[in-house]
mmCIF file of C-alpha atoms and ligand atoms in Angstrom:
data_model
loop_
_atom_site.group_PDB
_atom_site.id
_atom_site.type_symbol
_atom_site.label_atom_id
_atom_site.label_comp_id
_atom_site.label_asym_id
_atom_site.label_seq_id
_atom_site.Cartn_x
_atom_site.Cartn_y
_atom_site.Cartn_z
ATOM 1 C CA UNK A 76 84.684 -152.517 256.982
ATOM 2 C CA UNK A 77 87.460 -150.005 257.592
ATOM 3 C CA UNK A 78 87.895 -146.320 256.734
ATOM 4 C CA UNK A 79 91.610 -145.734 256.100
ATOM 5 C CA UNK A 80 91.279 -142.080 255.132
ATOM 6 C CA UNK A 81 88.325 -139.702 254.725
ATOM 7 C CA UNK A 82 87.001 -139.572 251.190
ATOM 8 C CA UNK A 83 87.966 -143.177 250.463
ATOM 9 C CA UNK A 84 85.655 -146.157 250.177
ATOM 10 C CA UNK A 85 85.542 -148.516 253.161
ATOM 11 C CA UNK A 86 87.734 -151.579 252.758
ATOM 12 C CA UNK A 87 86.886 -155.107 253.812
ATOM 13 C CA UNK A 88 89.667 -155.980 256.245
ATOM 14 C CA UNK A 89 90.755 -158.679 258.671
ATOM 15 C CA UNK A 90 91.512 -157.188 262.083
ATOM 16 C CA UNK A 91 92.513 -158.920 265.331
ATOM 17 C CA UNK A 92 89.509 -159.474 267.616
ATOM 18 C CA UNK A 93 89.243 -156.470 269.977
ATOM 19 C CA UNK A 94 89.937 -157.333 273.623
ATOM 20 C CA UNK A 95 87.674 -155.799 276.296
ATOM 21 C CA UNK A 96 89.442 -153.513 278.775
ATOM 22 C CA UNK A 97 88.244 -152.822 282.339
ATOM 23 C CA UNK A 98 84.507 -152.039 282.336
ATOM 24 C CA UNK A 99 84.127 -153.048 278.733
ATOM 25 C CA UNK A 100 82.171 -155.854 277.136
ATOM 26 C CA UNK A 101 83.081 -157.544 273.910
ATOM 27 C CA UNK A 102 80.095 -157.967 271.653
ATOM 28 C CA UNK A 103 79.450 -160.250 268.686
ATOM 29 C CA UNK A 104 77.685 -157.914 266.259
ATOM 30 C CA UNK A 105 74.583 -159.068 264.406
ATOM 31 C CA UNK A 106 73.324 -155.795 262.928
ATOM 32 C CA UNK A 107 74.449 -152.203 262.568
ATOM 33 C CA UNK A 108 72.330 -149.309 261.373
ATOM 34 C CA UNK A 109 73.696 -146.887 258.798
ATOM 35 C CA UNK A 110 73.384 -143.248 259.864
ATOM 36 C CA UNK A 111 73.754 -139.960 257.984
ATOM 37 C CA UNK A 112 76.569 -139.219 260.445
ATOM 38 C CA UNK A 113 78.515 -142.217 259.103
ATOM 39 C CA UNK A 114 78.446 -140.488 255.720
ATOM 40 C CA UNK A 115 79.720 -137.253 257.238
ATOM 41 C CA UNK A 116 82.598 -139.197 258.840
ATOM 42 C CA UNK A 117 83.439 -141.083 255.654
ATOM 43 C CA UNK A 118 83.237 -137.889 253.586
ATOM 44 C CA UNK A 119 85.610 -136.046 255.933
ATOM 45 C CA UNK A 120 83.002 -133.500 257.058
ATOM 46 C CA UNK A 121 83.685 -134.127 260.761
ATOM 47 C CA UNK A 122 87.107 -133.299 262.231
ATOM 48 C CA UNK A 123 89.680 -135.748 263.580
ATOM 49 C CA UNK A 124 88.127 -139.215 263.334
ATOM 50 C CA UNK A 125 90.151 -142.125 264.701
ATOM 51 C CA UNK A 126 92.028 -143.611 261.742
ATOM 52 C CA UNK A 127 91.896 -146.269 260.597
ATOM 53 C CA UNK A 128 88.293 -146.452 261.786
ATOM 54 C CA UNK A 129 85.493 -148.997 261.876
ATOM 55 C CA UNK A 130 82.351 -146.790 261.494
ATOM 56 C CA UNK A 131 78.874 -147.548 262.801
ATOM 57 C CA UNK A 132 77.074 -146.474 265.975
ATOM 58 C CA UNK A 133 73.734 -148.294 265.923
ATOM 59 C CA UNK A 134 75.098 -151.657 266.943
ATOM 60 C CA UNK A 135 73.094 -154.684 268.023
ATOM 61 C CA UNK A 136 74.806 -157.827 269.223
ATOM 62 C CA UNK A 137 75.343 -160.271 272.017
ATOM 63 C CA UNK A 138 77.782 -159.993 274.865
ATOM 64 C CA UNK A 139 80.616 -162.489 274.565
ATOM 65 C CA UNK A 140 82.774 -161.572 277.546
ATOM 66 C CA UNK A 141 83.827 -158.883 279.981
ATOM 67 C CA UNK A 142 82.091 -156.440 282.262
ATOM 68 C CA UNK A 143 79.724 -157.052 285.168
ATOM 69 C CA UNK A 144 76.454 -155.524 284.100
ATOM 70 C CA UNK A 145 75.633 -158.054 281.407
ATOM 71 C CA UNK A 146 75.932 -161.826 281.196
ATOM 72 C CA UNK A 147 77.369 -163.662 278.222
ATOM 73 C CA UNK A 148 74.623 -164.027 275.625
ATOM 74 C CA UNK A 149 72.698 -160.871 276.666
ATOM 75 C CA UNK A 150 71.492 -158.758 273.773
ATOM 76 C CA UNK A 151 72.734 -155.164 273.906
ATOM 77 C CA UNK A 152 72.604 -152.026 271.816
ATOM 78 C CA UNK A 153 75.643 -149.779 271.470
ATOM 79 C CA UNK A 154 74.882 -146.118 270.646
ATOM 80 C CA UNK A 155 76.846 -143.075 269.470
ATOM 81 C CA UNK A 156 77.729 -141.926 273.014
ATOM 82 C CA UNK A 157 80.541 -144.316 273.863
ATOM 83 C CA UNK A 158 82.240 -142.709 276.844
ATOM 84 C CA UNK A 159 82.032 -139.569 278.974
ATOM 85 C CA UNK A 160 84.348 -138.214 281.675
ATOM 86 C CA UNK A 161 81.688 -138.037 284.409
ATOM 87 C CA UNK A 162 83.320 -135.003 286.017
ATOM 88 C CA UNK A 163 83.141 -131.982 283.707
ATOM 89 C CA UNK A 164 80.528 -129.246 284.239
ATOM 90 C CA UNK A 165 78.289 -130.847 281.616
ATOM 91 C CA UNK A 166 78.516 -134.380 282.960
ATOM 92 C CA UNK A 167 77.727 -133.317 286.533
ATOM 93 C CA UNK A 168 74.687 -131.297 285.446
ATOM 94 C CA UNK A 169 72.824 -134.022 283.547
ATOM 95 C CA UNK A 170 74.185 -132.952 280.159
ATOM 96 C CA UNK A 171 76.635 -135.711 279.364
ATOM 97 C CA UNK A 172 75.728 -135.290 275.686
ATOM 98 C CA UNK A 173 77.848 -132.120 275.820
ATOM 99 C CA UNK A 174 80.803 -133.658 277.732
ATOM 100 C CA UNK A 175 84.050 -131.904 276.812
ATOM 101 C CA UNK A 176 85.891 -135.199 276.569
ATOM 102 C CA UNK A 177 83.113 -137.443 275.208
ATOM 103 C CA UNK A 178 84.120 -140.220 272.847
ATOM 104 C CA UNK A 179 81.767 -141.440 270.176
ATOM 105 C CA UNK A 180 81.256 -144.888 268.709
ATOM 106 C CA UNK A 181 82.204 -145.197 265.062
ATOM 107 C CA UNK A 182 84.083 -141.882 265.244
ATOM 108 C CA UNK A 183 86.675 -141.821 268.038
ATOM 109 C CA UNK A 184 86.008 -145.462 268.962
ATOM 110 C CA UNK A 185 85.720 -148.379 266.563
ATOM 111 C CA UNK A 186 82.092 -149.152 265.833
ATOM 112 C CA UNK A 187 79.784 -151.793 264.481
ATOM 113 C CA UNK A 188 80.587 -152.195 260.784
ATOM 114 C CA UNK A 189 82.319 -155.355 261.992
ATOM 115 C CA UNK A 190 81.791 -158.826 263.380
ATOM 116 C CA UNK A 191 83.110 -157.857 266.815
ATOM 117 C CA UNK A 192 83.329 -154.669 268.871
ATOM 118 C CA UNK A 193 84.157 -153.668 272.432
ATOM 119 C CA UNK A 194 82.148 -151.077 274.355
ATOM 120 C CA UNK A 195 81.989 -149.489 277.803
ATOM 121 C CA UNK A 196 79.170 -151.456 279.403
ATOM 122 C CA UNK A 197 77.787 -148.358 281.171
ATOM 123 C CA UNK A 198 76.814 -146.921 277.787
ATOM 124 C CA UNK A 199 75.191 -150.062 276.366
ATOM 125 C CA UNK A 200 71.421 -150.481 276.422
ATOM 126 C CA UNK A 201 69.357 -153.613 276.989
ATOM 127 C CA UNK A 202 66.939 -153.758 274.046
ATOM 128 C CA UNK A 203 63.160 -154.250 274.211
ATOM 129 C CA UNK A 204 61.720 -157.564 273.083
ATOM 130 C CA UNK A 205 59.479 -157.441 270.054
ATOM 131 C CA UNK A 206 62.214 -156.107 267.809
ATOM 132 C CA UNK A 207 64.548 -158.420 265.991
ATOM 133 C CA UNK A 208 68.189 -157.325 265.790
ATOM 134 C CA UNK A 209 67.816 -155.692 262.372
ATOM 135 C CA UNK A 210 64.657 -153.800 263.321
ATOM 136 C CA UNK A 211 66.139 -152.648 266.630
ATOM 137 C CA UNK A 212 69.294 -151.121 265.119
ATOM 138 C CA UNK A 213 67.761 -147.860 263.800
ATOM 139 C CA UNK A 214 66.302 -147.095 267.219
ATOM 140 C CA UNK A 215 69.837 -146.567 268.491
ATOM 141 C CA UNK A 216 70.546 -143.287 266.708
ATOM 142 C CA UNK A 217 67.828 -142.425 264.230
ATOM 143 C CA UNK A 218 65.374 -143.111 267.035
ATOM 144 C CA UNK A 219 67.325 -141.655 269.957
ATOM 145 C CA UNK A 220 68.404 -138.416 268.324
ATOM 146 C CA UNK A 221 64.957 -137.971 266.796
ATOM 147 C CA UNK A 222 63.389 -138.514 270.208
ATOM 148 C CA UNK A 223 65.672 -135.947 271.829
ATOM 149 C CA UNK A 224 64.872 -133.496 269.025
ATOM 150 C CA UNK A 225 61.144 -134.031 269.567
ATOM 151 C CA UNK A 226 61.536 -133.417 273.297
ATOM 152 C CA UNK A 227 63.431 -130.186 272.613
ATOM 153 C CA UNK A 228 60.682 -129.064 270.256
ATOM 154 C CA UNK A 229 58.546 -128.635 273.384
ATOM 155 C CA UNK A 230 54.813 -129.178 273.584
ATOM 156 C CA UNK A 231 54.264 -128.436 269.918
ATOM 157 C CA UNK A 232 51.036 -129.724 268.439
ATOM 158 C CA UNK A 233 51.810 -129.075 264.764
ATOM 159 C CA UNK A 234 55.271 -130.466 264.012
ATOM 160 C CA UNK A 235 57.091 -130.109 260.694
ATOM 161 C CA UNK A 236 59.676 -132.769 259.853
ATOM 162 C CA UNK A 237 62.215 -131.576 257.272
ATOM 163 C CA UNK A 238 63.766 -134.559 255.531
ATOM 164 C CA UNK A 239 61.838 -137.818 255.834
ATOM 165 C CA UNK A 240 64.500 -140.485 256.346
ATOM 166 C CA UNK A 241 65.481 -142.852 259.137
ATOM 167 C CA UNK A 242 64.943 -140.441 262.019
ATOM 168 C CA UNK A 243 61.758 -138.793 260.787
ATOM 169 C CA UNK A 244 60.068 -142.108 260.093
ATOM 170 C CA UNK A 245 60.507 -143.081 263.764
ATOM 171 C CA UNK A 246 59.771 -139.641 265.223
ATOM 172 C CA UNK A 247 56.561 -139.392 263.188
ATOM 173 C CA UNK A 248 55.242 -142.539 264.867
ATOM 174 C CA UNK A 249 56.141 -141.346 268.379
ATOM 175 C CA UNK A 250 54.695 -137.887 267.721
ATOM 176 C CA UNK A 251 51.413 -139.300 266.375
ATOM 177 C CA UNK A 252 51.203 -141.533 269.462
ATOM 178 C CA UNK A 253 51.515 -138.365 271.576
ATOM 179 C CA UNK A 254 48.601 -136.810 269.706
ATOM 180 C CA UNK A 255 50.678 -134.352 267.674
ATOM 181 C CA UNK A 256 49.996 -133.452 264.046
ATOM 182 C CA UNK A 257 52.757 -134.174 261.548
ATOM 183 C CA UNK A 258 53.701 -132.312 258.383
ATOM 184 C CA UNK A 259 56.493 -133.768 256.221
ATOM 185 C CA UNK A 260 58.748 -131.489 254.164
ATOM 186 C CA UNK A 261 60.865 -133.116 251.465
ATOM 187 C CA UNK A 262 62.411 -132.250 248.124
ATOM 188 C CA UNK A 263 59.595 -131.032 245.882
ATOM 189 C CA UNK A 264 59.791 -134.014 243.525
ATOM 190 C CA UNK A 265 60.408 -136.742 246.139
ATOM 191 C CA UNK A 266 57.018 -138.396 245.828
ATOM 192 C CA UNK A 267 58.300 -141.639 247.351
ATOM 193 C CA UNK A 268 59.272 -139.908 250.616
ATOM 194 C CA UNK A 269 56.020 -137.935 250.636
ATOM 195 C CA UNK A 270 53.950 -141.099 250.196
ATOM 196 C CA UNK A 271 55.969 -142.852 252.901
ATOM 197 C CA UNK A 272 55.342 -139.932 255.283
ATOM 198 C CA UNK A 273 51.592 -140.057 254.649
ATOM 199 C CA UNK A 274 51.583 -143.807 255.331
ATOM 200 C CA UNK A 275 53.125 -143.046 258.730
ATOM 201 C CA UNK A 276 50.486 -140.525 259.674
ATOM 202 C CA UNK A 277 51.667 -137.222 258.197
ATOM 203 C CA UNK A 278 48.540 -135.255 257.289
ATOM 204 C CA UNK A 279 50.424 -133.300 254.645
ATOM 205 C CA UNK A 280 53.657 -133.906 252.720
ATOM 206 C CA UNK A 281 55.219 -131.557 250.206
ATOM 207 C CA UNK A 282 57.962 -129.179 249.116
ATOM 208 C CA UNK A 283 60.319 -128.093 251.928
ATOM 209 C CA UNK A 284 61.046 -124.790 250.213
ATOM 210 C CA UNK A 285 57.439 -123.994 249.339
ATOM 211 C CA UNK A 286 54.766 -122.561 251.639
ATOM 212 C CA UNK A 287 53.594 -124.697 254.574
ATOM 213 C CA UNK A 288 49.893 -125.647 254.478
ATOM 214 C CA UNK A 289 49.388 -123.956 257.848
ATOM 215 C CA UNK A 290 51.479 -122.509 260.662
ATOM 216 C CA UNK A 291 53.628 -124.977 262.614
ATOM 217 C CA UNK A 292 54.401 -124.927 266.323
ATOM 218 C CA UNK A 293 57.808 -126.533 265.808
ATOM 219 C CA UNK A 294 60.038 -127.849 263.066
ATOM 220 C CA UNK A 295 62.743 -130.493 263.233
ATOM 221 C CA UNK A 296 65.344 -130.375 260.470
ATOM 222 C CA UNK A 297 66.988 -133.719 259.717
ATOM 223 C CA UNK A 298 68.350 -132.888 256.259
ATOM 224 C CA UNK A 299 71.851 -131.338 256.326
ATOM 225 C CA UNK A 300 70.836 -128.340 254.220
ATOM 226 C CA UNK A 301 71.284 -124.881 255.780
ATOM 227 C CA UNK A 302 68.693 -123.241 253.517
ATOM 228 C CA UNK A 303 66.027 -125.189 255.404
ATOM 229 C CA UNK A 304 66.588 -123.069 258.539
ATOM 230 C CA UNK A 305 65.067 -119.831 257.177
ATOM 231 C CA UNK A 306 62.416 -121.924 255.388
ATOM 232 C CA UNK A 307 61.430 -123.605 258.669
ATOM 233 C CA UNK A 308 61.510 -120.295 260.580
ATOM 234 C CA UNK A 309 59.117 -118.867 258.034
ATOM 235 C CA UNK A 310 56.803 -121.838 258.638
ATOM 236 C CA UNK A 311 56.647 -121.737 262.458
ATOM 237 C CA UNK A 312 54.226 -119.604 264.434
ATOM 238 C CA UNK A 313 55.272 -117.036 267.056
ATOM 239 C CA UNK A 314 57.045 -118.751 269.933
ATOM 240 C CA UNK A 315 57.843 -121.757 267.732
ATOM 241 C CA UNK A 316 61.107 -123.701 267.817
ATOM 242 C CA UNK A 317 63.243 -124.891 264.936
ATOM 243 C CA UNK A 318 65.447 -127.822 266.000
ATOM 244 C CA UNK A 319 68.457 -128.736 263.841
ATOM 245 C CA UNK A 320 68.930 -132.432 264.535
ATOM 246 C CA UNK A 321 71.979 -133.236 262.420
ATOM 247 C CA UNK A 322 75.647 -133.160 263.399
ATOM 248 C CA UNK A 323 76.632 -131.300 260.243
ATOM 249 C CA UNK A 324 74.831 -128.794 258.027
ATOM 250 C CA UNK A 325 75.793 -126.628 255.084
ATOM 251 C CA UNK A 326 76.043 -122.907 255.891
ATOM 252 C CA UNK A 327 72.804 -121.229 256.855
ATOM 253 C CA UNK A 328 72.073 -118.318 254.527
ATOM 254 C CA UNK A 329 71.456 -114.931 256.125
ATOM 255 C CA UNK A 330 67.807 -114.096 256.700
ATOM 256 C CA UNK A 331 65.769 -111.090 257.839
ATOM 257 C CA UNK A 332 65.383 -110.670 261.596
ATOM 258 C CA UNK A 333 61.646 -110.685 261.022
ATOM 259 C CA UNK A 334 61.828 -114.485 260.617
ATOM 260 C CA UNK A 335 63.243 -114.871 264.142
ATOM 261 C CA UNK A 336 61.143 -112.104 265.739
ATOM 262 C CA UNK A 337 58.116 -113.165 267.778
ATOM 263 C CA UNK A 338 60.235 -115.281 270.163
ATOM 264 C CA UNK A 339 60.977 -117.915 267.608
ATOM 265 C CA UNK A 340 63.926 -120.130 268.586
ATOM 266 C CA UNK A 341 66.586 -121.883 266.519
ATOM 267 C CA UNK A 342 68.593 -124.562 268.298
ATOM 268 C CA UNK A 343 70.651 -127.650 267.626
ATOM 269 C CA UNK A 344 70.543 -131.095 269.188
ATOM 270 C CA UNK A 345 73.904 -132.600 270.026
ATOM 271 C CA UNK A 346 74.399 -136.300 270.697
ATOM 272 C CA UNK A 347 72.370 -138.095 273.360
ATOM 273 C CA UNK A 348 72.302 -138.793 277.039
ATOM 274 C CA UNK A 349 71.824 -142.297 278.357
ATOM 275 C CA UNK A 350 68.512 -141.103 279.753
ATOM 276 C CA UNK A 351 67.285 -140.221 276.241
ATOM 277 C CA UNK A 352 68.066 -143.792 275.229
ATOM 278 C CA UNK A 353 66.314 -145.356 278.196
ATOM 279 C CA UNK A 354 63.220 -143.224 277.550
ATOM 280 C CA UNK A 355 62.971 -143.983 273.850
ATOM 281 C CA UNK A 356 63.535 -147.715 274.356
ATOM 282 C CA UNK A 357 60.691 -147.689 276.873
ATOM 283 C CA UNK A 358 58.353 -145.657 274.658
ATOM 284 C CA UNK A 359 59.048 -147.455 271.366
ATOM 285 C CA UNK A 360 57.255 -150.742 272.207
ATOM 286 C CA UNK A 361 54.280 -148.790 273.626
ATOM 287 C CA UNK A 362 53.653 -146.867 270.394
ATOM 288 C CA UNK A 363 54.573 -149.398 268.973
ATOM 289 C CA UNK A 364 57.238 -147.976 266.681
ATOM 290 C CA UNK A 365 57.759 -150.123 263.592
ATOM 291 C CA UNK A 366 61.052 -149.520 261.832
ATOM 292 C CA UNK A 367 61.113 -149.776 258.062
ATOM 293 C CA UNK A 368 64.501 -151.145 257.096
ATOM 294 C CA UNK A 369 66.490 -151.884 253.987
ATOM 295 C CA UNK A 370 68.987 -154.683 254.660
ATOM 296 C CA UNK A 371 72.493 -154.877 253.204
ATOM 297 C CA UNK A 372 75.182 -157.449 253.948
ATOM 298 C CA UNK A 373 78.114 -155.980 255.916
ATOM 299 C CA UNK A 374 80.376 -156.197 252.857
ATOM 300 C CA UNK A 375 77.946 -153.917 250.987
ATOM 301 C CA UNK A 376 78.432 -151.012 253.423
ATOM 302 C CA UNK A 377 79.736 -148.758 250.637
ATOM 303 C CA UNK A 378 76.629 -149.476 248.592
ATOM 304 C CA UNK A 379 74.380 -148.682 251.566
ATOM 305 C CA UNK A 380 76.208 -145.379 252.139
ATOM 306 C CA UNK A 381 75.994 -144.486 248.433
ATOM 307 C CA UNK A 382 72.252 -145.080 248.391
ATOM 308 C CA UNK A 383 71.789 -143.052 251.560
ATOM 309 C CA UNK A 384 73.759 -140.198 249.998
ATOM 310 C CA UNK A 385 71.333 -139.921 247.074
ATOM 311 C CA UNK A 386 68.212 -140.414 249.177
ATOM 312 C CA UNK A 387 67.333 -143.877 247.886
ATOM 313 C CA UNK A 388 66.709 -145.477 251.273
ATOM 314 C CA UNK A 389 63.118 -145.851 252.440
ATOM 315 C CA UNK A 390 63.300 -145.728 256.234
ATOM 316 C CA UNK A 391 66.657 -146.906 257.540
ATOM 317 C CA UNK A 392 69.538 -148.873 256.037
ATOM 318 C CA UNK A 393 70.855 -151.678 258.232
ATOM 319 C CA UNK A 394 73.925 -153.848 257.763
ATOM 320 C CA UNK A 395 73.385 -157.508 258.539
ATOM 321 C CA UNK A 396 76.426 -159.175 260.016
ATOM 322 C CA UNK A 397 76.494 -162.898 259.563
ATOM 323 C CA UNK A 398 77.839 -164.964 262.463
ATOM 324 C CA UNK A 399 81.580 -165.615 262.383
ATOM 325 C CA UNK A 400 82.195 -168.967 260.707
ATOM 326 C CA UNK A 401 84.956 -170.935 262.409
HETATM 327 ZN ZN1 LIG B 72 82.292 -134.835 280.895
HETATM 328 ZN ZN1 LIG B 73 73.702 -141.446 264.048
#
């Protein structure tokens, strides 16, 4: 499924099979998660995508050929971080997520809305058993970015999750496992999301723009709505952190300094390091995280994106790629 130009629907296309270069594996894709970032790419909200582009950066498949790290037939996951330079000031200080020359899967590199993909084997993850391919896919971004956001929220006991979609539904399970208390903030009338959050251990779920039931120690904002930043700042206690976990957000309205006073912190989370991935994939089976997925055939990628746009997905949308018939 190919994006020819931002703002257009993806088109079902026949492309030549990608050939692995040095250090790359070619992978037969079986599942690919659909991420909010894919929507930002398709909608033209992120600058300079590769075009034409195959989106998708939560890819599960089996190695067909190439590379040295994996054998043919090994199951791998391919995440958003597709390549880093290894030599810039960020890469050499354990912050490859900020690499100046990083390349991202499904953005600058063709991704997993396809039957076949190539990937730098150093950035692929072996996947834990106990998850089938479809269930494993959302761990690869919704899970990883959510996990990094939770880590950057510090040792917060009372955690507010703003937007209860693919990421929040995974983070809530990890946070509960760590003994934290979860509060879910959604659109006022989104009773489905609020009920879903309570099922996953949130002790309260309600209106993101209304008052919080009690002070929070941290908030993680997954929804791309800038007005949630002052709302979350108003909800956190002194010393609390507000983490913006999305790659794109509408403008943040101005707010009184009083909301930031008391050593409150606002920060973003950008991308992932391979270490974040290794940690989450180790933690997930211990929780155990159960991913709630809504399955679409690959050809229905536009439908999956449209439903994600209007908030109709419970948990995570995943594209199922049927084996190539030859
Ligand atoms: Zn670098
Ligand atoms: Zn993503």
